[in-house]
mmCIF file of C-alpha atoms and ligand atoms in Angstrom:
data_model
loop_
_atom_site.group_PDB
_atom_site.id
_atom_site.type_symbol
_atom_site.label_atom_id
_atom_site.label_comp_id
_atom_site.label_asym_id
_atom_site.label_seq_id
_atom_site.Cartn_x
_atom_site.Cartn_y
_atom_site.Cartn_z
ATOM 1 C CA UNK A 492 -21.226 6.380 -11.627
ATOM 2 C CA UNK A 493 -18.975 4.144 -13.142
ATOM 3 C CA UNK A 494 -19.272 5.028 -16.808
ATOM 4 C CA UNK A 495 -18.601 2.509 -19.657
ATOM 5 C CA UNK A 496 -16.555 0.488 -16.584
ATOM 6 C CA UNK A 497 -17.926 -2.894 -15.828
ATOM 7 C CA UNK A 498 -16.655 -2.938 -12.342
ATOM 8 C CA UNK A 499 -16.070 0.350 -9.828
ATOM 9 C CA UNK A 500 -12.360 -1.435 -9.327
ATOM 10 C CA UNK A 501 -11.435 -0.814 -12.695
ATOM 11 C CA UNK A 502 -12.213 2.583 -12.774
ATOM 12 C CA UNK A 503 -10.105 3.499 -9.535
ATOM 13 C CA UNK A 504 -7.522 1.169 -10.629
ATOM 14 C CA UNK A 505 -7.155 3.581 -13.534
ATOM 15 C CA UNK A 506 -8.001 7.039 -11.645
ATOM 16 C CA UNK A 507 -4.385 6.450 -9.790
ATOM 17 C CA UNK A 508 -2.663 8.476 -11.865
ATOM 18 C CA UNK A 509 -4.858 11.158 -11.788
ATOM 19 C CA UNK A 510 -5.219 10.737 -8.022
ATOM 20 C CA UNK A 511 -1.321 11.224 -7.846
ATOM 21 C CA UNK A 512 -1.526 14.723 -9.571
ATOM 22 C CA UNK A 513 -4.205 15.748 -7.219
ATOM 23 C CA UNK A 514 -2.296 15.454 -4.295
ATOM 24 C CA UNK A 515 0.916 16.818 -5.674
ATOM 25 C CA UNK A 516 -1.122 19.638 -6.522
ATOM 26 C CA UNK A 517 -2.845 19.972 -3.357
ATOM 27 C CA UNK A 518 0.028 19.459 -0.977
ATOM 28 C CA UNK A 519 3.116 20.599 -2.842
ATOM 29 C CA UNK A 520 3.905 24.338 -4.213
ATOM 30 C CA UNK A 521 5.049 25.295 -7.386
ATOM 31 C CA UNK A 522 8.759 24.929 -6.234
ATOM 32 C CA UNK A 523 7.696 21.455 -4.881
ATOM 33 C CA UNK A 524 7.173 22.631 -1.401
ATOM 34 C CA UNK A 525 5.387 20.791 1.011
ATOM 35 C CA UNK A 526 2.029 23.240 2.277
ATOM 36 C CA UNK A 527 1.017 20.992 5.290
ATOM 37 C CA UNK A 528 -0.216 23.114 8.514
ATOM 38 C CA UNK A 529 2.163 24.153 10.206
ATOM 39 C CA UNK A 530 0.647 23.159 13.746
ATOM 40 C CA UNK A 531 0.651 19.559 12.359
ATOM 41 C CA UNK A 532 4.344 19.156 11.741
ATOM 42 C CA UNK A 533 5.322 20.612 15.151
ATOM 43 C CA UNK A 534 3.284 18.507 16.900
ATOM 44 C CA UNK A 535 4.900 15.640 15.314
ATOM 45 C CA UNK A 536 8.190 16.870 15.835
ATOM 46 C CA UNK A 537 7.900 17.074 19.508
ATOM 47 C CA UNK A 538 7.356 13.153 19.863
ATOM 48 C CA UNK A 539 10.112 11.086 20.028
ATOM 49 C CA UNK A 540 8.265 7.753 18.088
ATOM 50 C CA UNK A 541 5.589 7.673 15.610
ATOM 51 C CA UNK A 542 2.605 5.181 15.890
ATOM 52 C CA UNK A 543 0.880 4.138 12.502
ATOM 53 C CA UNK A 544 -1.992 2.524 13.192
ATOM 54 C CA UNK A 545 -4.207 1.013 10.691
ATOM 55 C CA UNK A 546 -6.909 -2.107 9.574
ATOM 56 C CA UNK A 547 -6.517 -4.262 5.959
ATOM 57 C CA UNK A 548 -5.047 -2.143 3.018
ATOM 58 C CA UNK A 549 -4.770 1.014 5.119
ATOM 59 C CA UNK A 550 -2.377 -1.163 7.765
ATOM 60 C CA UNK A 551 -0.196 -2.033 4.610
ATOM 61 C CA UNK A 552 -0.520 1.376 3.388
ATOM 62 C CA UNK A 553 1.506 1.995 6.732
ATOM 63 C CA UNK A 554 3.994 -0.645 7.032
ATOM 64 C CA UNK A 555 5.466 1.544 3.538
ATOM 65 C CA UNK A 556 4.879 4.711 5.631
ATOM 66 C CA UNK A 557 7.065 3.510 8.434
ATOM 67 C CA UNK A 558 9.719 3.518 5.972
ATOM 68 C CA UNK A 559 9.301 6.767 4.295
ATOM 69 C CA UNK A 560 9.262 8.436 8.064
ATOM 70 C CA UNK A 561 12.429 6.565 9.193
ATOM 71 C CA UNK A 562 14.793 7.322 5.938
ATOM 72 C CA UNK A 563 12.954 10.926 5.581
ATOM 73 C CA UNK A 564 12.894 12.046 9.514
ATOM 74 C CA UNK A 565 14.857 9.883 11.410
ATOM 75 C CA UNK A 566 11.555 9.479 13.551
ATOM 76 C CA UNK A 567 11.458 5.789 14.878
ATOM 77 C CA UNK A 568 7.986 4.270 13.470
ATOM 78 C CA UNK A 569 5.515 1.800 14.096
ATOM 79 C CA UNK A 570 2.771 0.271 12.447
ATOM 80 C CA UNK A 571 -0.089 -1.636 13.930
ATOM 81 C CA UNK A 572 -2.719 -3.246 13.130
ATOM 82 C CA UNK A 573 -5.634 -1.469 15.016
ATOM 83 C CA UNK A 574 -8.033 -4.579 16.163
ATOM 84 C CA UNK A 575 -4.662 -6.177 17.654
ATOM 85 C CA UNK A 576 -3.568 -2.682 19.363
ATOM 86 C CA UNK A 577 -6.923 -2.398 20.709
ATOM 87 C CA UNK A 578 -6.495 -4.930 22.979
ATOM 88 C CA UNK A 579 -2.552 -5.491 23.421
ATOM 89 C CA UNK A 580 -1.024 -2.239 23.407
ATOM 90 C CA UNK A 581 2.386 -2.489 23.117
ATOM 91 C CA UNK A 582 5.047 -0.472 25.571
ATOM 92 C CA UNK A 583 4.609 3.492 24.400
ATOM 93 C CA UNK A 584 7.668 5.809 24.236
ATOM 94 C CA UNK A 585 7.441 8.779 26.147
ATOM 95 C CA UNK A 586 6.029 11.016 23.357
ATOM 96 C CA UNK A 587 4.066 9.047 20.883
ATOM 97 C CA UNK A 588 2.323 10.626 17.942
ATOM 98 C CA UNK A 589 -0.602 8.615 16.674
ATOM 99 C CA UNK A 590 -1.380 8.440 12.567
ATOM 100 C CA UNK A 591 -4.466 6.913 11.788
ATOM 101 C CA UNK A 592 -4.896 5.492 8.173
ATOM 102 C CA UNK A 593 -8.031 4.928 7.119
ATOM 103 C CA UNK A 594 -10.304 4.969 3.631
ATOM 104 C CA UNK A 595 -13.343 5.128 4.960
ATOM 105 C CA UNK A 596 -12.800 7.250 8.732
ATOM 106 C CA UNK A 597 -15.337 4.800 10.277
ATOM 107 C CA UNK A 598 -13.480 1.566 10.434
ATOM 108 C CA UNK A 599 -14.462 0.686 14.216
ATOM 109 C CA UNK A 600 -11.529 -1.356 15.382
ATOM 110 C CA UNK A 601 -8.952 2.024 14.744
ATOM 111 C CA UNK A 602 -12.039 4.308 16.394
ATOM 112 C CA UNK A 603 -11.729 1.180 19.883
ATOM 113 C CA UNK A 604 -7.908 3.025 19.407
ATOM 114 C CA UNK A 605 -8.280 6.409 18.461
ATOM 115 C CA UNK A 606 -11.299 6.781 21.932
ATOM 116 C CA UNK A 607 -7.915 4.939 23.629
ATOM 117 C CA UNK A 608 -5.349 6.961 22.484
ATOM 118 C CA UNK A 609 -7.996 10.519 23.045
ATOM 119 C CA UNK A 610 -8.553 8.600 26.738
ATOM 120 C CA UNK A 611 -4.614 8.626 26.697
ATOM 121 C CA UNK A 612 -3.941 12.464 25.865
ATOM 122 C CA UNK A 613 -1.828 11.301 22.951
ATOM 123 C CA UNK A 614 -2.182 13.894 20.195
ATOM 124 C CA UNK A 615 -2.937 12.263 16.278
ATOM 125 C CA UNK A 616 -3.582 12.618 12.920
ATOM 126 C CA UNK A 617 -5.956 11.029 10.524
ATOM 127 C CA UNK A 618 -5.205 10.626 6.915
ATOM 128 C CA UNK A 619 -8.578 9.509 5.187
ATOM 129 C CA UNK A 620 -10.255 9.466 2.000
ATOM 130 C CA UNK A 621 -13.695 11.383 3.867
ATOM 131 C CA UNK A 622 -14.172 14.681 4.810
ATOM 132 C CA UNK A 623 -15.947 14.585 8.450
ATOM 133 C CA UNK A 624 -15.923 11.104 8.945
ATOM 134 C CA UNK A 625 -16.107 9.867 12.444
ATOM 135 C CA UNK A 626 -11.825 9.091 12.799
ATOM 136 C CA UNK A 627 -10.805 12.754 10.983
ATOM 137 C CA UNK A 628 -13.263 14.596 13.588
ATOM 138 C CA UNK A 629 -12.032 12.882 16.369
ATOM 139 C CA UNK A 630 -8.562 13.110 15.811
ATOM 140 C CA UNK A 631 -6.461 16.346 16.341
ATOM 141 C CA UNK A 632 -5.076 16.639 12.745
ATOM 142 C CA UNK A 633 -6.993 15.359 9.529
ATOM 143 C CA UNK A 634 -4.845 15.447 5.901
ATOM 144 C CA UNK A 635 -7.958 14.321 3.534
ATOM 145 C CA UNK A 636 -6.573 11.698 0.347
ATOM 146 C CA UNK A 637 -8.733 13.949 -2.413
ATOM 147 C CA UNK A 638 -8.798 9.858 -4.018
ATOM 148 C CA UNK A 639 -12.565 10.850 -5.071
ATOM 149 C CA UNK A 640 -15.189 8.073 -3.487
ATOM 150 C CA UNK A 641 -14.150 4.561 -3.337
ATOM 151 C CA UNK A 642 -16.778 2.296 -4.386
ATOM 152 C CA UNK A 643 -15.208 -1.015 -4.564
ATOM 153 C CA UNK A 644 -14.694 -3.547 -1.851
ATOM 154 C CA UNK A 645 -10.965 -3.904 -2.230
ATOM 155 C CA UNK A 646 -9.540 -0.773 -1.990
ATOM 156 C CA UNK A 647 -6.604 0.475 -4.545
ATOM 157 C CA UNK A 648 -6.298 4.108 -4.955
ATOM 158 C CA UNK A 649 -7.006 4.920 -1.512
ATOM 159 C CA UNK A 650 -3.972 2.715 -0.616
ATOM 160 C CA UNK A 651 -1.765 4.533 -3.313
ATOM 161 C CA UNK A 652 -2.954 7.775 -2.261
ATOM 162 C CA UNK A 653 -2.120 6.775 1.129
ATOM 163 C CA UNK A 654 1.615 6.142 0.211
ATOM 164 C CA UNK A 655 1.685 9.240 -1.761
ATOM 165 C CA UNK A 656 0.576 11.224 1.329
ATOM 166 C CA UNK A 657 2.710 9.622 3.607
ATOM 167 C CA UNK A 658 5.372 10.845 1.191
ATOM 168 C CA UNK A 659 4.650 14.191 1.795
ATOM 169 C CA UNK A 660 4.117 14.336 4.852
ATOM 170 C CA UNK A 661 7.895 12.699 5.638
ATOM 171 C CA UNK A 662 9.282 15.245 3.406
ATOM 172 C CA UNK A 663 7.928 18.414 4.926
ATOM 173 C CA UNK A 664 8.329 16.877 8.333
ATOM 174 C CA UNK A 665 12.266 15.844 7.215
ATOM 175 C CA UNK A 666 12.943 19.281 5.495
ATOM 176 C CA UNK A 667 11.628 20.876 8.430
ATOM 177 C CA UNK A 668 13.774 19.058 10.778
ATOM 178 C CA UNK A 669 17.098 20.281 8.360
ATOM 179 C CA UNK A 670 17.347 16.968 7.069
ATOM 180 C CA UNK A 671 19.235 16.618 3.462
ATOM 181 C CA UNK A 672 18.251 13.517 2.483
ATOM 182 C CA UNK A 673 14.512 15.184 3.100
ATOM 183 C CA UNK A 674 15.120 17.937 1.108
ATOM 184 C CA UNK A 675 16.612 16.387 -1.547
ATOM 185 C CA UNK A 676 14.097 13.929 -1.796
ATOM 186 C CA UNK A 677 12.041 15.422 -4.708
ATOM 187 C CA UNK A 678 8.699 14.091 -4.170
ATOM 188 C CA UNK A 679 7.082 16.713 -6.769
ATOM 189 C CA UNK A 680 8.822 14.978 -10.325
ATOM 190 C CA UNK A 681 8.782 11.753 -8.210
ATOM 191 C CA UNK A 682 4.798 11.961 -8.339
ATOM 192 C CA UNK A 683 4.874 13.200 -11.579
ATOM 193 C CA UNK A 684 6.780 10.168 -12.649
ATOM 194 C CA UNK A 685 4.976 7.545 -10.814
ATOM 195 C CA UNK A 686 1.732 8.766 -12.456
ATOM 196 C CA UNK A 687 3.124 8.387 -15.821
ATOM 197 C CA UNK A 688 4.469 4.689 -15.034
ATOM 198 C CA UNK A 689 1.060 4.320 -13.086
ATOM 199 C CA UNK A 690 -0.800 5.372 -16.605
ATOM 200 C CA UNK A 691 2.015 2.680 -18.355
ATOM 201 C CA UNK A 692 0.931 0.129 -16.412
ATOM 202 C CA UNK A 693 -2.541 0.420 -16.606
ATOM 203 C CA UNK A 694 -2.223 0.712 -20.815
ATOM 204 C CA UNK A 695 -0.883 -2.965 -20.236
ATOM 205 C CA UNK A 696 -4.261 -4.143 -19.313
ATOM 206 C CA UNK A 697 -4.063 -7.317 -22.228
ATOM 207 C CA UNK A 698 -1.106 -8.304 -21.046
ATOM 208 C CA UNK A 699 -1.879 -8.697 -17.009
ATOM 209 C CA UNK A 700 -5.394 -10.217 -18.432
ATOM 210 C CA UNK A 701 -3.117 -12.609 -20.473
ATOM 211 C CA UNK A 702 -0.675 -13.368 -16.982
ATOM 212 C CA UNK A 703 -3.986 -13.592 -14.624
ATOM 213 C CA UNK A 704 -4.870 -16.517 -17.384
ATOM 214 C CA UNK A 705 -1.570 -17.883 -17.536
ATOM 215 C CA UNK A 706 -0.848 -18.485 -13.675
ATOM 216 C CA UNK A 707 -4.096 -17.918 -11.861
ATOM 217 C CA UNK A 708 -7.350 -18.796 -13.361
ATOM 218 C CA UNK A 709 -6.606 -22.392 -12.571
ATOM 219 C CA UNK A 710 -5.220 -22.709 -9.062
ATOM 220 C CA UNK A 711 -6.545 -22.110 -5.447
ATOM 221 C CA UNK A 712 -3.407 -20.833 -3.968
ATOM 222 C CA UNK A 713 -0.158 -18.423 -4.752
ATOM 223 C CA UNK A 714 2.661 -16.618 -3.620
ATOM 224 C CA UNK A 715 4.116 -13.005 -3.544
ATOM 225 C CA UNK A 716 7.138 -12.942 -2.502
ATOM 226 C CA UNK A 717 9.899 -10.080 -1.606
ATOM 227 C CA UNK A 718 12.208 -8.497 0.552
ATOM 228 C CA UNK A 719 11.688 -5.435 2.753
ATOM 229 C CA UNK A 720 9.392 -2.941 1.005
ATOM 230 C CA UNK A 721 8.695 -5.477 -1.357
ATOM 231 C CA UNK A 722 7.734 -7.848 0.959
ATOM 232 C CA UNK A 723 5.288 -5.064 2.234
ATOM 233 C CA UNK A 724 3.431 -4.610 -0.870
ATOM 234 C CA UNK A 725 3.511 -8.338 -1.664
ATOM 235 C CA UNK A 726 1.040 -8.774 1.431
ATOM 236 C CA UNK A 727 -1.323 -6.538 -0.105
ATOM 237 C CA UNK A 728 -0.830 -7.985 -3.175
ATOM 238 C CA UNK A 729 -1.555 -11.172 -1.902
ATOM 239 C CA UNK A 730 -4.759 -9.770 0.038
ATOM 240 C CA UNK A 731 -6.390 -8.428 -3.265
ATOM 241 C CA UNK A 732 -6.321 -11.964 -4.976
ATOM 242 C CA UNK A 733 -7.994 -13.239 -1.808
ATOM 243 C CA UNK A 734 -10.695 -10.955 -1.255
ATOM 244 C CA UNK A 735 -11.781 -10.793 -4.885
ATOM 245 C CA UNK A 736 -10.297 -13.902 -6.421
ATOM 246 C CA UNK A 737 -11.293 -16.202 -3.574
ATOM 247 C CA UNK A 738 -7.545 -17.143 -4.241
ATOM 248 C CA UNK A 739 -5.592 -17.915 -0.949
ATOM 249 C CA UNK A 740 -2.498 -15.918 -1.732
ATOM 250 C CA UNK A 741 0.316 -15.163 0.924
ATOM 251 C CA UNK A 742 2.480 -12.530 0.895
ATOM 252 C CA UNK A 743 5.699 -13.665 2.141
ATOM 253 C CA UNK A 744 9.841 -12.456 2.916
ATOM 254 C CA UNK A 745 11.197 -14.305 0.405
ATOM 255 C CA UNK A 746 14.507 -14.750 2.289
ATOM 256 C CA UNK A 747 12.478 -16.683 5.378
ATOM 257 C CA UNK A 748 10.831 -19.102 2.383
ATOM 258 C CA UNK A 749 13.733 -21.759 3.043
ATOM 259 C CA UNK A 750 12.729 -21.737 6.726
ATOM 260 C CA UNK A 751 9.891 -23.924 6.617
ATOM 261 C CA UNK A 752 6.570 -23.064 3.629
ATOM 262 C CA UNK A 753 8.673 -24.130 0.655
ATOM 263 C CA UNK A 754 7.648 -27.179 1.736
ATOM 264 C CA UNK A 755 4.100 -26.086 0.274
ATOM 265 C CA UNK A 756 5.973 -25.531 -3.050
ATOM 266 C CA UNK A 757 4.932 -28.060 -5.750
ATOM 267 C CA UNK A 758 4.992 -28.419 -9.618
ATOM 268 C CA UNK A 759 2.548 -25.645 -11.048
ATOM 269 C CA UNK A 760 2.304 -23.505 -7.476
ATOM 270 C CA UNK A 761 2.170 -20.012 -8.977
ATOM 271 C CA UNK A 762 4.995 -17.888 -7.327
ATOM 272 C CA UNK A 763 4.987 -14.093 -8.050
ATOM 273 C CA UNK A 764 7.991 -12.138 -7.019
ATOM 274 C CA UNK A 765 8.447 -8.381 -6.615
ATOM 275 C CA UNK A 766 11.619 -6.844 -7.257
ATOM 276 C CA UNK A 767 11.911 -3.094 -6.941
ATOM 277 C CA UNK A 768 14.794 -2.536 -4.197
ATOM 278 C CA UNK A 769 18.585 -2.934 -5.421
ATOM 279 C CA UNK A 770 20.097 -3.860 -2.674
ATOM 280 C CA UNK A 771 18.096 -7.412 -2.293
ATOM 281 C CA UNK A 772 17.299 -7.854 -6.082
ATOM 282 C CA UNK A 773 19.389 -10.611 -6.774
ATOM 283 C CA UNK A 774 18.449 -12.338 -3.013
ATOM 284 C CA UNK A 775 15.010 -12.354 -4.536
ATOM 285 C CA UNK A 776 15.652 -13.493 -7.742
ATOM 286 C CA UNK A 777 17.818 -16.448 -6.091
ATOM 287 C CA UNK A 778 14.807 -17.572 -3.726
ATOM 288 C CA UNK A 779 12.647 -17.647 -7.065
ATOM 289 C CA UNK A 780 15.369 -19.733 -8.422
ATOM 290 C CA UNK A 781 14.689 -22.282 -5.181
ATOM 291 C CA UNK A 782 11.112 -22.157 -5.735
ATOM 292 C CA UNK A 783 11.175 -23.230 -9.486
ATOM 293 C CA UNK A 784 13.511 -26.114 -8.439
ATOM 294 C CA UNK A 785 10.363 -27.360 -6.529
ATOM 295 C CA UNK A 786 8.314 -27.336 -9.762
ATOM 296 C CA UNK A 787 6.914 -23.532 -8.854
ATOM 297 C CA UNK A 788 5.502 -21.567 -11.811
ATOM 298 C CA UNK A 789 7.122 -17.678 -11.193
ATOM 299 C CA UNK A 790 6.390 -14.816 -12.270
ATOM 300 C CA UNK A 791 8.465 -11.504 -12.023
ATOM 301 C CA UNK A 792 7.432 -8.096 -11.456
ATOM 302 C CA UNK A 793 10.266 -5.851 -11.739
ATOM 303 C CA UNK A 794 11.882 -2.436 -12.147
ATOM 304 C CA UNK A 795 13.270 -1.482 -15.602
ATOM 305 C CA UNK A 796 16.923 -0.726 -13.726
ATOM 306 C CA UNK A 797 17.091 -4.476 -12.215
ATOM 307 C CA UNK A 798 15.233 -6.117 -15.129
ATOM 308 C CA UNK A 799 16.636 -8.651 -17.606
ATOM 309 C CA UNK A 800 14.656 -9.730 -20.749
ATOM 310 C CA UNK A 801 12.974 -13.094 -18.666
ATOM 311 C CA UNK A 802 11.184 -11.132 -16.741
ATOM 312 C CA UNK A 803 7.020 -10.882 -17.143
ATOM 313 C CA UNK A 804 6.744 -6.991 -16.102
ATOM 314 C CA UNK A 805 8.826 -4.453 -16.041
ATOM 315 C CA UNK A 806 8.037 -1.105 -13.883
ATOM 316 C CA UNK A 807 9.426 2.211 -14.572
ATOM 317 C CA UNK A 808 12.012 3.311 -12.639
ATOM 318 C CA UNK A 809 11.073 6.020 -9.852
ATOM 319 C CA UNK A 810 12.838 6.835 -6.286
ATOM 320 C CA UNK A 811 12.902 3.130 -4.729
ATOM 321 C CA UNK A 812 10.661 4.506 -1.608
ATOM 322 C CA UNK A 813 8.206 5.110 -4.015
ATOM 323 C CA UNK A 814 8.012 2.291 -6.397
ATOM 324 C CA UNK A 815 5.276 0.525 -4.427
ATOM 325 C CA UNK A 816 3.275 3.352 -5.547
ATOM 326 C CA UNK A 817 3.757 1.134 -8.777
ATOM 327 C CA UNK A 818 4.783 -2.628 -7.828
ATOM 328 C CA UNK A 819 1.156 -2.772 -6.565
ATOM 329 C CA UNK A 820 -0.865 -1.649 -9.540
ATOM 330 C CA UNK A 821 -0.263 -5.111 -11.810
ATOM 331 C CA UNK A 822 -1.140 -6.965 -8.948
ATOM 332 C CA UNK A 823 -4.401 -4.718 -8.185
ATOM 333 C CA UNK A 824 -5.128 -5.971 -12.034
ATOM 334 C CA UNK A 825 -4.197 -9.735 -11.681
ATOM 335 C CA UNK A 826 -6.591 -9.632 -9.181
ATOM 336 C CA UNK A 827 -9.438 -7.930 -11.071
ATOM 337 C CA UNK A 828 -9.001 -10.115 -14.230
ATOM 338 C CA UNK A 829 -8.504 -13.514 -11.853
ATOM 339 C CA UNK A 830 -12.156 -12.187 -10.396
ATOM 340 C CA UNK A 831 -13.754 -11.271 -13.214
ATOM 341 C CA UNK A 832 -12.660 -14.263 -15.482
ATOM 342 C CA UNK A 833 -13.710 -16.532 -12.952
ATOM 343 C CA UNK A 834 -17.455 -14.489 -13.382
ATOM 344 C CA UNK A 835 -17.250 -13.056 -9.806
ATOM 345 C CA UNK A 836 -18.719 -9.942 -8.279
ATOM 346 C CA UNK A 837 -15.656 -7.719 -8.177
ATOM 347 C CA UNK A 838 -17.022 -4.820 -6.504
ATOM 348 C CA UNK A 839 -19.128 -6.755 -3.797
ATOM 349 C CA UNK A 840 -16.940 -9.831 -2.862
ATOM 350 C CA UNK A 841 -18.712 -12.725 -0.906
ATOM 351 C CA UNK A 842 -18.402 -11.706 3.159
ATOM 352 C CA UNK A 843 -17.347 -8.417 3.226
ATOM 353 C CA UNK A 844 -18.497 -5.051 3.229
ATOM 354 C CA UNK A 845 -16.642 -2.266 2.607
ATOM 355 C CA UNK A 846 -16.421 -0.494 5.942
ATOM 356 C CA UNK A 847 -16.272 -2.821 8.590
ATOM 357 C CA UNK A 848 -18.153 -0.796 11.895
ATOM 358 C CA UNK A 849 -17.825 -3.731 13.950
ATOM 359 C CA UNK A 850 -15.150 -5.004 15.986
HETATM 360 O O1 LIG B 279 -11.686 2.326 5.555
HETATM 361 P P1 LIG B 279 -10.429 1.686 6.062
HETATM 362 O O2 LIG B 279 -9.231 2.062 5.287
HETATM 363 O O3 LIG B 279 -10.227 1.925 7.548
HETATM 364 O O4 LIG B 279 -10.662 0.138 5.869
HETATM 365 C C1 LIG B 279 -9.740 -0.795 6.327
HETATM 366 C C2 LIG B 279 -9.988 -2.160 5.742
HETATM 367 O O5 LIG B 279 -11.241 -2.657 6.091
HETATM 368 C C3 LIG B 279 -9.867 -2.152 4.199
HETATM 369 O O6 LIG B 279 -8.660 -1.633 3.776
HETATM 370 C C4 LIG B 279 -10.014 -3.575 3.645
HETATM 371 O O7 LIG B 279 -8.918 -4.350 4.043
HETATM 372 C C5 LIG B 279 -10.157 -3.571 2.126
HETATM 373 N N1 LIG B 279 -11.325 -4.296 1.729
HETATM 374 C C6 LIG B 279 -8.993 -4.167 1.414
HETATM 375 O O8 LIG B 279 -9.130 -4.117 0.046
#
């Protein structure tokens, strides 16, 4: 039921913070303790690469994972998109340890790899949103996202929820390994934080209604642009404005800009940069600065610690891992107020359903 909501997005747009709590509560101690099964983390331990495998939202869901498992474990990662592994599979290492991210557990291009990978012997996990769905049975290991059902097409707090389990996992995997840096990584308050800036964000809802009028109700195309996990959430960023907004958005590395699409750049081309990480903030901000010589129209979506008074949003400031957790949630709501503004069908975008059981 979707209340007094218009549109099922909105209302799991704004359960995030809520979902955040959940899992902190139903993953983490008191003491902010990991409880994952024990069984699980050994069995990841004993393989020497991890495989993240994963279709749409759930692949970019991963391609933040793969971070959070290399700084918190050390484990080398990989992340896949499962309709291209299917078919191609890359080299394995000599222990691989499969994750399968998925909302719905039915997606049938990551079940063509989870049959391969059973086939294989490989052992894997399944992190999904469904309890008994068809990847979470099949799989060795399920951790379930508690997100509640998602209704809409484009999926939001099943990708959050996905980060934020990820997060947990890498921790109790990382502590358990003797790691400091795991250990000290404080993913209890961390949650607790991003929900708060989560809830922040989503209070701003005139103001992103007032941006998505500003620099997207009247163009075709845009840009998100950033630099490593920025450049990760600006590809889902960019695939919410096209599924819903029918607005053909890239995500792009803002650094490889110069090497060829600028040329796409003209006056009024609406360029949206994310800027969370401090090490490549002012990189960022500098290809912005190329992009507005060619007549680009930017926009800046930034963390209070790197922010100056130009810029359009500012995020609150949580551990840098994590601040896709909230880099992603104005862009969830450009999206929604681009789609709804133009009079679309938010929930039930033209072409798409929302679990795709074909290959
Ligand atoms: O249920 P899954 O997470 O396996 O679904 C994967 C994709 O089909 C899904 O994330 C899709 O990209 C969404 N519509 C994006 O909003």
């Amino acid at each position: 039921d979707k209340g007094t909501y218009p549109f099922y997005m909105l209302k799991e747009v704004d359960e995030q913070p809520n979902v955040m709590r959940k899992l902190a509560q139903t993953y983490l101690d008191a003491a902010g303790k990991p409880e994952i099964d024990d069984k699980l983390i050994k069995a990841m331990q004993a393989a020497d690469r991890l495989y993240i495998v994963g279709a749409g939202t759930s692949y970019h869901a991963g391609l933040i994972g793969k971070r959070l498992f290399e700084k918190l474990t050390n484990m080398p990662t990989e992340v896949h998109v499962s309709s291209e592994f299917a078919y191609e599979q890359p080299l394995l290492s000599a222990k691989p340890f499969f994750i399968f991210l998925t909302q719905s557990g039915e997606t049938a291009d990551s079940r063509e790899v989870l049959s391969n990978v059973n086939e294989a012997g490989y052992p894997s996990l399944t992190i999904t949103n469904v309890e008994n769905s068809t990847l979470s049975r099949e799989a060795n290991y399920t951790l379930l996202l508690h997100a509640g059902p998602e209704i809409a097409v484009a999926s939001t707090k099943a990708y959050t929820a996905q980060i934020a389990l990820e997060a947990i996992l890498a921790k109790a995997l990382g502590e358990d390994m003797g790691l400091a840096i795991a250990k000290d990584f404080d993913v209890r308050t961390q949650l607790g934080l991003v929900a708060n800036g989560m809830q922040a964000i989503v209070d701003e809802k005139d103001k992103l209604e007032e941006l998505s009028n500003d620099f997207l109700m009247d163009t075709n195309r845009a840009f998100y642009i950033g630099r490593g996990i920025d450049q990760a959430v600006s590809l889902e960023a960019a695939l919410k404005l096209k599924e819903i907004s029918y607005v053909q958005a890239e995500g792009f590395a803002s650094g490889e800009l110069k090497h060829g699409t600028i040329a796409l750049i003209e006056k009024g081309t609406p360029v949206i940069g994310i800027i969370t990480q401090a090490k490549t903030a002012s990189l960022t901000r500098s290809n912005l600065q190329e992009t507005i010589a060619r007549g680009a129209k930017t926009m800046t979506i930034v963390r209070e610690s790197l922010a100056n008074d130009d810029d359009d949003l500012v995020l609150p400031d949580v551990d840098e891992l994590l601040m896709p957790l909230l880099s992603v949630v104005p862009a969830q709501l450009l999206a929604y107020y681009t789609s709804l503004n133009k009079g679309l069908d938010v929930d039930k975008p033209r072409n798409l359903a929302k679990s795709v059981t074909v290959e």
